[in-house]
CSV table of C-alpha atoms and ligand atoms in Angstrom, one decimal:
chain,number,residue,atom,x,y,z
A,104,UNK,CA,1.0,37.6,-16.6
A,105,UNK,CA,0.4,34.8,-14.4
A,106,UNK,CA,2.4,34.3,-11.3
A,107,UNK,CA,3.9,30.9,-10.9
A,108,UNK,CA,2.1,28.5,-8.1
A,109,UNK,CA,4.5,27.8,-5.1
A,110,UNK,CA,7.0,25.2,-5.4
A,111,UNK,CA,5.6,21.8,-4.8
A,112,UNK,CA,8.3,19.4,-3.4
A,113,UNK,CA,6.6,16.6,-4.9
A,114,UNK,CA,6.1,17.8,-8.1
A,115,UNK,CA,9.3,20.0,-8.5
A,116,UNK,CA,8.7,20.7,-12.3
A,117,UNK,CA,4.9,21.6,-11.9
A,118,UNK,CA,3.8,18.8,-14.0
A,119,UNK,CA,0.5,18.9,-12.4
A,120,UNK,CA,-0.4,22.1,-14.5
A,121,UNK,CA,-0.2,20.2,-17.8
A,122,UNK,CA,-2.8,17.7,-16.8
A,123,UNK,CA,-6.4,18.2,-17.4
A,124,UNK,CA,-9.1,18.7,-15.0
A,125,UNK,CA,-10.6,15.0,-15.6
A,126,UNK,CA,-7.2,13.8,-15.3
A,127,UNK,CA,-6.6,15.4,-11.9
A,128,UNK,CA,-10.0,14.0,-10.5
A,129,UNK,CA,-9.3,10.6,-11.7
A,130,UNK,CA,-5.8,11.0,-9.9
A,131,UNK,CA,-7.7,12.2,-6.7
A,132,UNK,CA,-10.2,9.5,-6.7
A,133,UNK,CA,-7.8,6.8,-6.8
A,134,UNK,CA,-5.7,8.6,-4.6
A,135,UNK,CA,-8.5,8.7,-1.9
A,136,UNK,CA,-9.4,5.0,-2.3
A,137,UNK,CA,-6.0,4.3,-1.3
A,138,UNK,CA,-5.4,6.6,1.8
A,139,UNK,CA,-8.7,4.6,3.0
A,140,UNK,CA,-8.6,1.3,2.0
A,141,UNK,CA,-4.9,0.0,1.1
A,142,UNK,CA,-2.3,2.1,2.8
A,143,UNK,CA,-3.4,1.8,6.3
A,144,UNK,CA,-3.0,-2.0,6.0
A,145,UNK,CA,-0.8,-2.6,3.1
A,146,UNK,CA,2.3,-3.2,5.5
A,147,UNK,CA,0.8,-6.0,7.2
A,148,UNK,CA,-0.3,-7.7,4.2
A,149,UNK,CA,3.5,-7.4,2.8
A,150,UNK,CA,4.5,-8.9,6.1
A,151,UNK,CA,1.6,-11.5,6.4
A,152,UNK,CA,2.2,-12.4,2.8
A,153,UNK,CA,-1.7,-12.4,1.9
A,154,UNK,CA,-4.4,-9.9,1.5
A,155,UNK,CA,-7.1,-10.7,3.6
A,156,UNK,CA,-10.1,-10.1,1.4
A,157,UNK,CA,-8.8,-10.1,-2.1
A,158,UNK,CA,-12.3,-10.1,-3.7
A,159,UNK,CA,-13.8,-7.5,-1.5
A,160,UNK,CA,-10.5,-5.6,-3.0
A,161,UNK,CA,-11.1,-6.0,-6.4
A,162,UNK,CA,-15.0,-5.2,-5.9
A,163,UNK,CA,-13.9,-1.9,-4.5
A,164,UNK,CA,-11.5,-1.3,-7.4
A,165,UNK,CA,-14.0,-2.3,-10.2
A,166,UNK,CA,-16.6,-0.1,-8.4
A,167,UNK,CA,-14.5,2.8,-8.9
A,168,UNK,CA,-13.6,2.0,-12.9
A,169,UNK,CA,-10.4,0.8,-12.2
A,170,UNK,CA,-10.6,-2.5,-13.7
A,171,UNK,CA,-10.1,-2.6,-17.7
A,172,UNK,CA,-10.6,1.2,-17.2
A,173,UNK,CA,-8.9,2.0,-20.5
A,174,UNK,CA,-11.1,-0.6,-22.4
A,175,UNK,CA,-14.3,0.8,-24.2
A,176,UNK,CA,-17.6,-1.2,-23.6
A,177,UNK,CA,-18.9,-4.4,-21.7
A,178,UNK,CA,-18.9,-2.4,-18.6
A,179,UNK,CA,-15.6,-1.0,-18.7
A,180,UNK,CA,-14.8,2.6,-17.9
A,181,UNK,CA,-13.6,3.6,-21.3
A,182,UNK,CA,-10.9,6.2,-19.7
A,183,UNK,CA,-8.1,7.6,-21.5
A,184,UNK,CA,-4.4,5.9,-21.6
A,185,UNK,CA,-3.0,9.1,-19.6
A,186,UNK,CA,-5.8,8.3,-16.9
A,187,UNK,CA,-5.1,4.6,-16.5
A,188,UNK,CA,-1.6,5.9,-16.3
A,189,UNK,CA,-2.2,8.1,-13.5
A,190,UNK,CA,-4.6,5.5,-11.8
A,191,UNK,CA,-1.3,3.1,-11.8
A,192,UNK,CA,1.0,5.8,-10.4
A,193,UNK,CA,-1.2,6.2,-7.6
A,194,UNK,CA,-2.1,2.5,-6.9
A,195,UNK,CA,1.9,1.6,-6.9
A,196,UNK,CA,2.9,4.5,-4.5
A,197,UNK,CA,0.7,2.1,-2.1
A,198,UNK,CA,2.1,-1.1,-3.3
A,199,UNK,CA,3.3,-2.6,-6.3
A,200,UNK,CA,1.6,-5.6,-5.5
A,201,UNK,CA,-2.0,-3.5,-5.7
A,202,UNK,CA,-1.2,-1.8,-9.0
A,203,UNK,CA,-0.3,-5.7,-10.2
A,204,UNK,CA,-3.5,-7.0,-9.0
A,205,UNK,CA,-5.1,-4.4,-11.5
A,206,UNK,CA,-2.9,-4.5,-14.2
A,207,UNK,CA,-3.2,-8.2,-14.5
A,208,UNK,CA,-6.7,-8.2,-14.5
A,209,UNK,CA,-7.3,-5.1,-16.5
A,210,UNK,CA,-4.4,-5.0,-19.2
A,211,UNK,CA,-3.6,-8.9,-19.4
A,212,UNK,CA,-6.5,-11.0,-18.8
A,213,UNK,CA,-9.2,-8.7,-19.7
A,214,UNK,CA,-7.2,-6.9,-22.7
A,215,UNK,CA,-6.6,-10.5,-24.3
A,216,UNK,CA,-10.1,-11.2,-24.0
A,217,UNK,CA,-11.2,-7.8,-25.2
A,218,UNK,CA,-9.0,-7.7,-28.1
A,219,UNK,CA,-8.5,-11.3,-29.3
A,220,UNK,CA,-11.8,-12.9,-28.0
A,221,UNK,CA,-15.3,-14.0,-29.4
A,222,UNK,CA,-18.3,-11.6,-29.0
A,223,UNK,CA,-19.4,-14.7,-26.6
A,224,UNK,CA,-16.1,-14.7,-24.6
A,225,UNK,CA,-16.2,-10.6,-24.2
A,226,UNK,CA,-20.0,-10.7,-23.1
A,227,UNK,CA,-19.4,-13.8,-20.7
A,228,UNK,CA,-16.3,-12.2,-18.9
A,229,UNK,CA,-15.8,-8.9,-19.6
A,230,UNK,CA,-18.4,-7.5,-17.6
A,231,UNK,CA,-17.7,-9.7,-14.7
A,232,UNK,CA,-14.3,-8.7,-14.4
A,233,UNK,CA,-15.2,-5.0,-14.6
A,234,UNK,CA,-16.7,-5.1,-11.4
A,235,UNK,CA,-14.2,-7.2,-9.6
A,236,UNK,CA,-17.2,-10.2,-9.5
A,237,UNK,CA,-14.6,-12.3,-11.5
A,238,UNK,CA,-10.9,-12.5,-11.4
A,239,UNK,CA,-8.5,-13.1,-14.2
A,240,UNK,CA,-4.7,-14.0,-14.6
A,241,UNK,CA,-2.5,-14.5,-17.5
A,242,UNK,CA,-0.4,-17.5,-17.8
A,243,UNK,CA,2.8,-17.0,-20.5
A,244,UNK,CA,5.8,-17.8,-18.2
A,245,UNK,CA,6.7,-21.5,-17.5
A,246,UNK,CA,9.4,-22.9,-15.5
A,247,UNK,CA,11.7,-23.4,-18.5
A,248,UNK,CA,10.7,-20.3,-20.5
A,249,UNK,CA,10.7,-16.8,-19.1
A,250,UNK,CA,12.2,-14.0,-21.6
A,251,UNK,CA,12.0,-16.7,-24.6
A,252,UNK,CA,8.1,-17.4,-24.2
A,253,UNK,CA,8.9,-18.4,-28.2
A,254,UNK,CA,10.1,-22.0,-26.6
A,255,UNK,CA,7.3,-23.0,-24.4
A,256,UNK,CA,6.3,-26.3,-23.9
A,257,UNK,CA,2.8,-26.0,-22.9
A,258,UNK,CA,0.5,-27.6,-25.6
A,259,UNK,CA,-3.1,-27.7,-26.7
A,260,UNK,CA,-4.2,-30.6,-29.2
A,261,UNK,CA,-7.8,-31.2,-30.8
A,262,UNK,CA,-9.8,-34.1,-29.7
A,263,UNK,CA,-13.1,-34.0,-32.3
A,264,UNK,CA,-14.1,-30.5,-31.7
A,265,UNK,CA,-12.5,-30.2,-28.2
A,266,UNK,CA,-9.2,-28.8,-27.2
A,267,UNK,CA,-7.0,-30.9,-24.7
A,268,UNK,CA,-4.8,-28.5,-22.8
A,269,UNK,CA,-1.6,-29.8,-20.9
A,270,UNK,CA,0.3,-26.8,-19.5
A,271,UNK,CA,2.6,-25.5,-16.6
A,272,UNK,CA,2.7,-22.1,-16.0
A,273,UNK,CA,5.0,-20.2,-13.4
A,274,UNK,CA,4.9,-17.2,-11.5
A,275,UNK,CA,1.5,-15.8,-12.2
A,276,UNK,CA,0.1,-13.0,-10.4
A,277,UNK,CA,-3.7,-13.8,-9.3
A,278,UNK,CA,-3.3,-17.5,-10.3
A,279,UNK,CA,-4.8,-19.0,-6.9
A,280,UNK,CA,-7.8,-16.5,-6.6
A,281,UNK,CA,-8.4,-16.5,-10.4
A,282,UNK,CA,-12.1,-17.3,-11.7
A,283,UNK,CA,-10.6,-17.1,-15.5
A,284,UNK,CA,-7.1,-18.1,-16.7
A,285,UNK,CA,-5.7,-16.9,-20.3
A,286,UNK,CA,-3.3,-19.4,-20.9
A,287,UNK,CA,-1.2,-19.5,-24.1
A,288,UNK,CA,0.0,-23.0,-25.3
A,289,UNK,CA,1.5,-24.2,-28.6
A,290,UNK,CA,-0.8,-26.0,-31.4
A,291,UNK,CA,-0.3,-27.4,-34.8
A,292,UNK,CA,-1.1,-24.2,-35.6
A,293,UNK,CA,1.0,-22.1,-33.9
A,294,UNK,CA,0.9,-20.2,-30.4
A,295,UNK,CA,-2.7,-19.8,-29.5
A,296,UNK,CA,-4.6,-18.4,-26.5
A,297,UNK,CA,-7.4,-20.2,-24.3
A,298,UNK,CA,-10.0,-18.9,-22.2
A,299,UNK,CA,-10.1,-21.4,-19.1
A,300,UNK,CA,-12.7,-21.3,-16.2
A,301,UNK,CA,-10.5,-22.1,-13.0
A,302,UNK,CA,-13.3,-24.9,-11.9
A,303,UNK,CA,-12.5,-26.8,-14.9
A,304,UNK,CA,-11.6,-30.6,-14.0
A,305,UNK,CA,-7.6,-30.8,-14.6
A,306,UNK,CA,-6.8,-27.3,-13.7
A,307,UNK,CA,-4.9,-26.1,-10.2
A,308,UNK,CA,-3.2,-23.3,-9.2
A,309,UNK,CA,-0.7,-23.9,-5.9
A,310,UNK,CA,0.1,-20.6,-4.5
A,311,UNK,CA,4.0,-19.6,-4.7
A,312,UNK,CA,5.1,-19.3,-1.1
A,313,UNK,CA,8.3,-17.6,0.7
A,314,UNK,CA,8.7,-14.6,-2.0
A,315,UNK,CA,10.4,-11.6,-0.5
A,316,UNK,CA,9.1,-9.3,-3.1
A,317,UNK,CA,5.3,-8.6,-4.0
A,318,UNK,CA,4.2,-10.2,-0.9
A,319,UNK,CA,0.7,-8.2,-1.0
A,320,UNK,CA,0.2,-10.1,-4.0
A,321,UNK,CA,-1.0,-14.0,-5.0
A,322,UNK,CA,1.5,-15.7,-7.0
A,323,UNK,CA,1.1,-18.9,-8.6
A,324,UNK,CA,1.9,-21.9,-10.6
A,325,UNK,CA,-0.6,-23.2,-13.0
A,326,UNK,CA,-1.0,-26.8,-13.8
A,327,UNK,CA,-3.3,-28.0,-16.4
A,328,UNK,CA,-3.2,-31.8,-16.9
A,329,UNK,CA,-5.4,-33.0,-19.7
A,330,UNK,CA,-7.9,-30.1,-19.6
A,331,UNK,CA,-10.6,-30.7,-21.7
A,332,UNK,CA,-12.1,-27.3,-23.2
A,333,UNK,CA,-15.3,-26.8,-25.8
A,334,UNK,CA,-14.2,-25.7,-29.3
A,335,UNK,CA,-15.0,-21.9,-28.4
A,336,UNK,CA,-12.4,-21.6,-25.8
A,337,UNK,CA,-9.9,-20.6,-28.3
A,338,UNK,CA,-9.4,-16.9,-28.6
A,339,UNK,CA,-10.3,-16.8,-32.4
A,340,UNK,CA,-8.7,-13.7,-33.2
A,341,UNK,CA,-4.9,-14.2,-32.8
A,342,UNK,CA,-2.5,-17.2,-33.7
A,343,UNK,CA,1.4,-16.7,-32.9
A,344,UNK,CA,3.5,-14.7,-30.4
A,345,UNK,CA,1.7,-11.4,-31.4
A,346,UNK,CA,-1.0,-12.4,-29.2
A,347,UNK,CA,0.2,-12.5,-25.9
A,348,UNK,CA,3.1,-9.9,-26.6
A,349,UNK,CA,0.1,-7.5,-27.5
A,350,UNK,CA,-1.3,-7.6,-24.2
A,351,UNK,CA,2.1,-7.1,-22.4
A,352,UNK,CA,2.5,-3.6,-24.1
A,353,UNK,CA,-0.5,-2.9,-22.5
A,354,UNK,CA,0.7,-3.9,-18.9
A,355,UNK,CA,4.2,-2.4,-19.7
A,356,UNK,CA,2.7,0.8,-20.5
A,357,UNK,CA,1.0,0.9,-16.8
A,358,UNK,CA,4.4,0.1,-15.0
A,359,UNK,CA,5.9,2.9,-16.8
A,360,UNK,CA,3.5,5.1,-14.7
A,361,UNK,CA,3.6,2.8,-11.7
A,362,UNK,CA,7.0,2.5,-11.1
A,363,UNK,CA,7.0,6.4,-10.4
A,364,UNK,CA,4.4,6.0,-7.9
A,365,UNK,CA,6.5,3.8,-5.8
A,366,UNK,CA,9.4,6.1,-6.2
A,367,UNK,CA,7.3,9.4,-5.1
A,368,UNK,CA,6.2,7.6,-2.0
A,369,UNK,CA,10.1,6.7,-1.3
A,370,UNK,CA,11.1,9.9,-2.1
A,371,UNK,CA,8.3,11.6,-0.1
A,372,UNK,CA,9.4,9.5,3.0
A,373,UNK,CA,13.1,10.4,2.6
A,374,UNK,CA,12.1,13.9,2.5
A,375,UNK,CA,9.9,14.2,5.1
A,376,UNK,CA,12.5,11.9,7.5
A,377,UNK,CA,15.3,14.2,6.6
A,378,UNK,CA,13.7,17.3,7.9
A,379,UNK,CA,12.6,15.6,11.2
A,380,UNK,CA,15.9,13.3,12.0
A,381,UNK,CA,18.6,15.3,13.9
A,382,UNK,CA,22.3,14.3,13.9
A,383,UNK,CA,25.1,16.4,14.8
A,384,UNK,CA,22.7,18.8,16.0
A,385,UNK,CA,20.6,19.7,13.1
A,386,UNK,CA,18.2,18.2,10.6
A,387,UNK,CA,19.8,15.6,8.3
A,388,UNK,CA,18.4,17.8,5.3
A,389,UNK,CA,21.0,20.3,6.1
A,390,UNK,CA,23.7,18.1,5.2
A,391,UNK,CA,25.1,18.6,1.6
A,392,UNK,CA,25.4,15.1,1.0
A,393,UNK,CA,21.6,14.6,1.9
A,394,UNK,CA,20.5,17.5,-0.6
A,395,UNK,CA,22.3,15.7,-3.3
A,396,UNK,CA,20.5,12.6,-2.6
A,397,UNK,CA,17.4,14.5,-2.4
A,398,UNK,CA,18.1,16.6,-5.7
A,399,UNK,CA,19.0,13.7,-7.6
A,400,UNK,CA,15.8,11.9,-6.7
A,401,UNK,CA,13.9,14.9,-7.6
A,402,UNK,CA,15.1,15.0,-10.9
A,403,UNK,CA,14.6,11.6,-11.8
A,404,UNK,CA,11.3,11.6,-10.5
A,405,UNK,CA,10.6,14.4,-12.5
A,406,UNK,CA,12.1,13.0,-15.7
A,407,UNK,CA,10.3,9.5,-15.4
A,408,UNK,CA,7.0,11.1,-14.6
A,409,UNK,CA,7.3,13.4,-17.9
A,410,UNK,CA,8.1,10.4,-19.7
A,411,UNK,CA,4.9,8.5,-18.6
A,412,UNK,CA,3.2,11.5,-19.5
A,413,UNK,CA,4.6,11.9,-22.8
A,414,UNK,CA,4.1,8.4,-23.7
A,415,UNK,CA,0.7,8.4,-22.6
A,416,UNK,CA,-0.3,11.2,-24.5
A,417,UNK,CA,1.3,9.5,-27.7
A,418,UNK,CA,-0.9,6.3,-26.6
A,419,UNK,CA,-4.1,8.7,-26.6
A,420,UNK,CA,-3.3,9.3,-30.2
A,421,UNK,CA,-2.8,6.2,-31.2
A,422,UNK,CA,0.9,6.6,-31.9
A,423,UNK,CA,2.7,4.9,-29.1
A,424,UNK,CA,5.1,2.0,-30.4
A,425,UNK,CA,6.5,-1.1,-28.3
A,426,UNK,CA,9.9,-0.2,-28.6
A,427,UNK,CA,8.6,3.2,-26.9
A,428,UNK,CA,7.2,1.3,-24.3
A,429,UNK,CA,10.3,-0.6,-23.8
A,430,UNK,CA,12.3,2.7,-23.1
A,431,UNK,CA,9.8,3.7,-20.6
A,432,UNK,CA,9.8,0.5,-18.8
A,433,UNK,CA,13.6,0.6,-18.7
A,434,UNK,CA,14.0,3.8,-17.6
A,435,UNK,CA,11.0,4.2,-15.1
A,436,UNK,CA,11.7,1.1,-12.9
A,437,UNK,CA,15.4,1.4,-13.0
A,438,UNK,CA,15.3,4.7,-11.7
A,439,UNK,CA,12.8,3.9,-9.5
A,440,UNK,CA,14.5,1.4,-7.7
A,441,UNK,CA,17.4,3.8,-7.5
A,442,UNK,CA,15.5,6.3,-5.8
A,443,UNK,CA,14.0,3.7,-3.6
A,444,UNK,CA,17.6,2.4,-2.4
A,445,UNK,CA,18.7,6.0,-2.0
A,446,UNK,CA,15.8,7.0,0.1
A,447,UNK,CA,16.9,4.1,2.3
A,448,UNK,CA,20.2,5.3,3.1
A,449,UNK,CA,18.7,8.5,4.4
A,450,UNK,CA,16.4,6.7,6.6
A,451,UNK,CA,19.7,4.9,8.0
A,452,UNK,CA,18.5,1.8,10.0
A,453,UNK,CA,15.1,2.9,10.0
A,454,UNK,CA,15.1,1.9,6.3
A,455,UNK,CA,14.8,-1.3,6.6
A,456,UNK,CA,11.8,-1.3,8.7
A,457,UNK,CA,8.5,-2.1,7.4
A,458,UNK,CA,7.0,0.9,9.7
A,459,UNK,CA,8.2,3.1,6.6
A,460,UNK,CA,7.1,2.0,2.9
A,461,UNK,CA,10.6,2.1,1.4
A,462,UNK,CA,11.9,-1.5,1.7
A,463,UNK,CA,8.9,-2.9,0.7
A,464,UNK,CA,8.9,-0.7,-2.4
A,465,UNK,CA,12.3,-1.6,-3.2
A,466,UNK,CA,11.9,-5.2,-2.5
A,467,UNK,CA,8.7,-5.0,-4.9
A,468,UNK,CA,10.7,-2.9,-7.4
A,469,UNK,CA,12.9,-6.2,-7.9
A,470,UNK,CA,10.2,-8.2,-9.0
A,471,UNK,CA,9.2,-5.3,-11.2
A,472,UNK,CA,12.5,-5.0,-12.7
A,473,UNK,CA,12.1,-8.7,-13.9
A,474,UNK,CA,8.6,-9.2,-14.8
A,475,UNK,CA,6.8,-7.8,-18.1
A,476,UNK,CA,10.3,-8.1,-19.7
A,477,UNK,CA,13.4,-8.1,-17.7
A,478,UNK,CA,15.7,-4.9,-17.8
A,479,UNK,CA,17.9,-7.0,-20.1
A,480,UNK,CA,15.2,-7.9,-22.6
A,481,UNK,CA,14.0,-4.4,-22.9
A,482,UNK,CA,17.7,-3.0,-23.3
A,483,UNK,CA,17.9,-5.6,-26.2
A,484,UNK,CA,14.4,-4.6,-27.6
A,485,UNK,CA,16.1,-0.9,-27.9
A,486,UNK,CA,19.0,-2.0,-29.1
A,487,UNK,CA,17.4,-3.8,-31.8
A,488,UNK,CA,15.3,-0.6,-32.7
A,489,UNK,CA,18.2,1.3,-32.6
A,490,UNK,CA,20.7,-0.5,-34.3
A,491,UNK,CA,18.7,-3.1,-36.8
A,492,UNK,CA,20.5,-5.9,-35.3
A,493,UNK,CA,18.8,-8.7,-33.1
A,494,UNK,CA,20.8,-9.5,-30.1
A,495,UNK,CA,18.8,-12.0,-28.2
A,496,UNK,CA,20.1,-15.1,-29.3
B,663,TGC,P1,9.5,-12.1,-32.5
B,663,TGC,O1,10.0,-12.8,-33.9
B,663,TGC,O2,10.4,-10.5,-32.1
B,663,TGC,O3,8.2,-11.5,-32.4
B,663,TGC,C1,7.2,-12.3,-32.7
B,663,TGC,C2,5.7,-12.3,-33.2
B,663,TGC,O4,5.4,-10.9,-32.5
B,663,TGC,C3,5.3,-9.7,-32.9
B,663,TGC,N1,5.5,-8.7,-31.5
B,663,TGC,C4,5.0,-7.8,-30.6
B,663,TGC,N2,3.5,-7.7,-31.0
B,663,TGC,C5,2.7,-6.7,-30.2
B,663,TGC,N3,3.6,-6.4,-29.1
B,663,TGC,C6,5.1,-6.3,-29.1
B,663,TGC,N4,5.7,-5.5,-28.1
B,663,TGC,C7,5.6,-7.4,-29.8
B,663,TGC,N5,6.9,-7.9,-29.9
B,663,TGC,C8,7.1,-8.5,-31.3
B,663,TGC,C9,6.0,-9.8,-33.5
B,663,TGC,O5,5.8,-8.7,-35.0
B,663,TGC,C10,6.0,-11.0,-34.4
B,663,TGC,O6,4.8,-11.1,-35.0
B,663,TGC,P2,4.6,-11.9,-36.4
B,663,TGC,O7,3.2,-11.5,-36.9
B,663,TGC,O8,5.5,-11.5,-37.4
B,663,TGC,O9,4.9,-13.2,-36.0
B,663,TGC,O10,9.5,-12.8,-31.2
B,663,TGC,P3,10.5,-13.4,-30.4
B,663,TGC,O11,10.8,-14.7,-30.0
B,663,TGC,O12,12.1,-12.9,-31.0
B,663,TGC,O13,10.6,-12.6,-29.0
B,663,TGC,C11,10.9,-11.1,-29.0
B,663,TGC,C12,11.0,-11.1,-27.2
B,663,TGC,C13,12.2,-11.4,-26.6
B,663,TGC,C14,11.1,-9.5,-27.0
B,663,TGC,C15,9.6,-11.1,-26.5
B,663,TGC,O14,9.8,-12.8,-26.5
B,663,TGC,C16,9.7,-10.7,-25.2
B,663,TGC,O15,9.2,-9.6,-25.0
B,663,TGC,N6,10.0,-11.4,-24.1
B,663,TGC,C17,9.6,-10.9,-22.7
B,663,TGC,C18,8.6,-11.8,-22.2
B,663,TGC,C19,7.9,-11.5,-21.2
B,663,TGC,O16,8.0,-10.0,-20.9
B,663,TGC,N7,7.0,-12.0,-20.5
B,663,TGC,C20,6.2,-11.3,-19.5
B,663,TGC,C21,5.2,-12.2,-19.1
B,663,TGC,S1,3.7,-11.6,-18.1
B,663,TGC,C22,4.0,-10.6,-16.9
B,663,TGC,O17,5.3,-10.9,-16.3
B,663,TGC,C23,3.1,-10.5,-15.9
B,663,TGC,S2,3.7,-9.5,-14.6
B,663,TGC,C24,2.4,-9.0,-13.6
B,663,TGC,C25,1.8,-7.7,-13.9
B,663,TGC,O18,2.4,-7.0,-14.9
B,663,TGC,O19,1.9,-7.1,-12.6
B,664,FAD,P1,14.9,-15.9,-17.5
B,664,FAD,O1,14.5,-15.9,-18.8
B,664,FAD,O2,15.3,-17.5,-17.2
B,664,FAD,O3,16.2,-14.8,-17.4
B,664,FAD,C1,17.1,-15.0,-16.4
B,664,FAD,C2,18.3,-13.7,-16.5
B,664,FAD,O4,18.8,-14.1,-17.7
B,664,FAD,C3,17.6,-12.6,-16.6
B,664,FAD,O5,18.4,-11.5,-16.3
B,664,FAD,C4,17.5,-12.3,-18.1
B,664,FAD,O6,17.1,-10.9,-18.5
B,664,FAD,C5,18.7,-12.9,-18.8
B,664,FAD,N1,18.5,-13.1,-19.9
B,664,FAD,C6,17.7,-13.8,-20.3
B,664,FAD,N2,18.0,-14.4,-21.9
B,664,FAD,C7,18.9,-12.8,-22.2
B,664,FAD,C8,19.5,-12.8,-23.3
B,664,FAD,N3,19.0,-13.3,-24.8
B,664,FAD,N4,20.3,-12.2,-23.3
B,664,FAD,C9,20.7,-11.3,-22.2
B,664,FAD,N5,20.3,-11.7,-21.0
B,664,FAD,C10,19.3,-12.7,-21.0
B,664,FAD,N6,4.6,-14.2,-16.0
B,664,FAD,C11,3.3,-14.5,-16.5
B,664,FAD,O7,3.4,-14.9,-17.8
B,664,FAD,N7,2.1,-14.0,-15.7
B,664,FAD,C12,2.2,-13.4,-14.6
B,664,FAD,O8,1.1,-13.0,-14.2
B,664,FAD,C13,3.4,-13.2,-14.0
B,664,FAD,N8,3.6,-12.7,-12.8
B,664,FAD,C14,4.8,-12.3,-12.2
B,664,FAD,C15,4.6,-11.9,-10.8
B,664,FAD,C16,6.4,-12.0,-10.2
B,664,FAD,C17,6.4,-11.6,-8.8
B,664,FAD,C18,7.3,-12.2,-10.9
B,664,FAD,C19,8.8,-12.3,-10.2
B,664,FAD,C20,7.0,-12.8,-12.1
B,664,FAD,C21,6.0,-12.9,-12.7
B,664,FAD,N9,5.9,-13.4,-14.1
B,664,FAD,C22,4.8,-13.6,-14.8
B,664,FAD,C23,7.0,-13.9,-14.7
B,664,FAD,C24,7.9,-13.0,-15.5
B,664,FAD,O9,7.2,-12.3,-16.5
B,664,FAD,C25,9.4,-13.7,-15.8
B,664,FAD,O10,10.0,-13.8,-14.6
B,664,FAD,C26,10.4,-13.0,-16.6
B,664,FAD,O11,9.6,-12.6,-17.9
B,664,FAD,C27,11.7,-13.2,-16.8
B,664,FAD,O12,11.7,-14.8,-16.8
B,664,FAD,P2,12.5,-16.0,-15.7
B,664,FAD,O13,12.2,-15.7,-14.3
B,664,FAD,O14,12.2,-16.9,-16.3
B,664,FAD,O15,14.0,-15.4,-16.0
């Protein structure tokens, strides 16, 4: 009989044992990149509200195959969904903003072109986006339409063979640093996606400041005033809301894993802190109330990671349904936020300091709870799947 391996407090149920060697190798290489290139600096980036060399960082992420990593061809790494998920977990253990950079590039902007684009659009953009030479953004949300993108006001009309695009998009990750924007707009034929080089006259992307969350991430408004685009700027293979929503499935799947990274980092910090912080003459880890918090965090971290792995295996078999992605996003982001909040209490006053990653993760997860479908939207998607009744409107 095999002897069980030693108990690992960061993997209490031994999930490692059911990963493949390839999956562990991908995880190790991402973890190393994060340790060298992100972890020593990210608290400063968060405090300053900027990533000083975001283009250099994108190229390093690209060199490791992390941009569009689960897509096939066009210079993409063609890895499995589970490997992509493990990468998201490691990136978000560093910072949700870095995982966002990768998610928006690979799962939203690149995926939209890869899935719904013409051969020419794919050849033009995907190889450069895979290396990080070109950065992409994805414009769906508008000032007056967030949860309800079917109500969008952005509009594209034909002018001869050209398109004229008038659009306002809000809260767009990577917007001000993007070379290409995938912008969704209403047309006479229904909602269509447009591939817009950001140097096209009439396009601007002012950065949104004063965020208290996701500060190590560029968030922008997109303003398109009479932007003239050639006929072949439209994504030819899709019309209707299923275009953007199919991309959201990909990014939401990455978040299911990523949220567990922020949770693991906060749990690890709290565990170490509790072991060394002394009050009433003993480590606070020795108090039953602290142990209760740590045990609950370990249980939720384990459950969420197992759920992510289960959904990843289903996605690799081609069997993952959008409602199941909603179930994962709803649970894992909600529980990750709860783990971070509990970790913060264990750190006492130090819990509010950027000297530790916990408050940064906690604030970041407030965005993650809202973007890619709010916690309420995923509740209603699941509610509809359970009952057959739509409660959106
Ligand atoms: P509904 O009538 O249900 O559907 C319209 C059409 O879309 C299809 N569809 C999907 N297709 C693929 N994947 C999905 N998940 C899909 N959900 C629906 C559906 O079959 C239908 O197709 P067809 O061919 O019959 O026309 O649409 P609805 O208007 O009732 O809306 C449903 C609702 C509320 C669930 C949807 O609008 C929604 O998910 N709202 C949330 C919006 C959202 O998540 N926005 C995210 C913006 S991007 C972002 O936040 C990036 S954050 C940065 C980062 O990721 O790091
Ligand atoms: P609203 O839709 O106005 O919702 C406000 C509240 O009302 C929420 O609690 C919501 O759940 C609730 N609500 C709405 N409708 C219902 C209902 N029917 N029943 C019950 N409750 C309801 N978008 C992009 O397109 N691209 C990006 O790259 C991107 N990046 C982002 C980055 C950050 C940091 C943030 C914070 C957001 C980003 N977003 C992006 C936008 C994000 O997707 C939206 O914020 C989100 O979809 C919610 O829209 P809203 O903010 O307009 O909220």
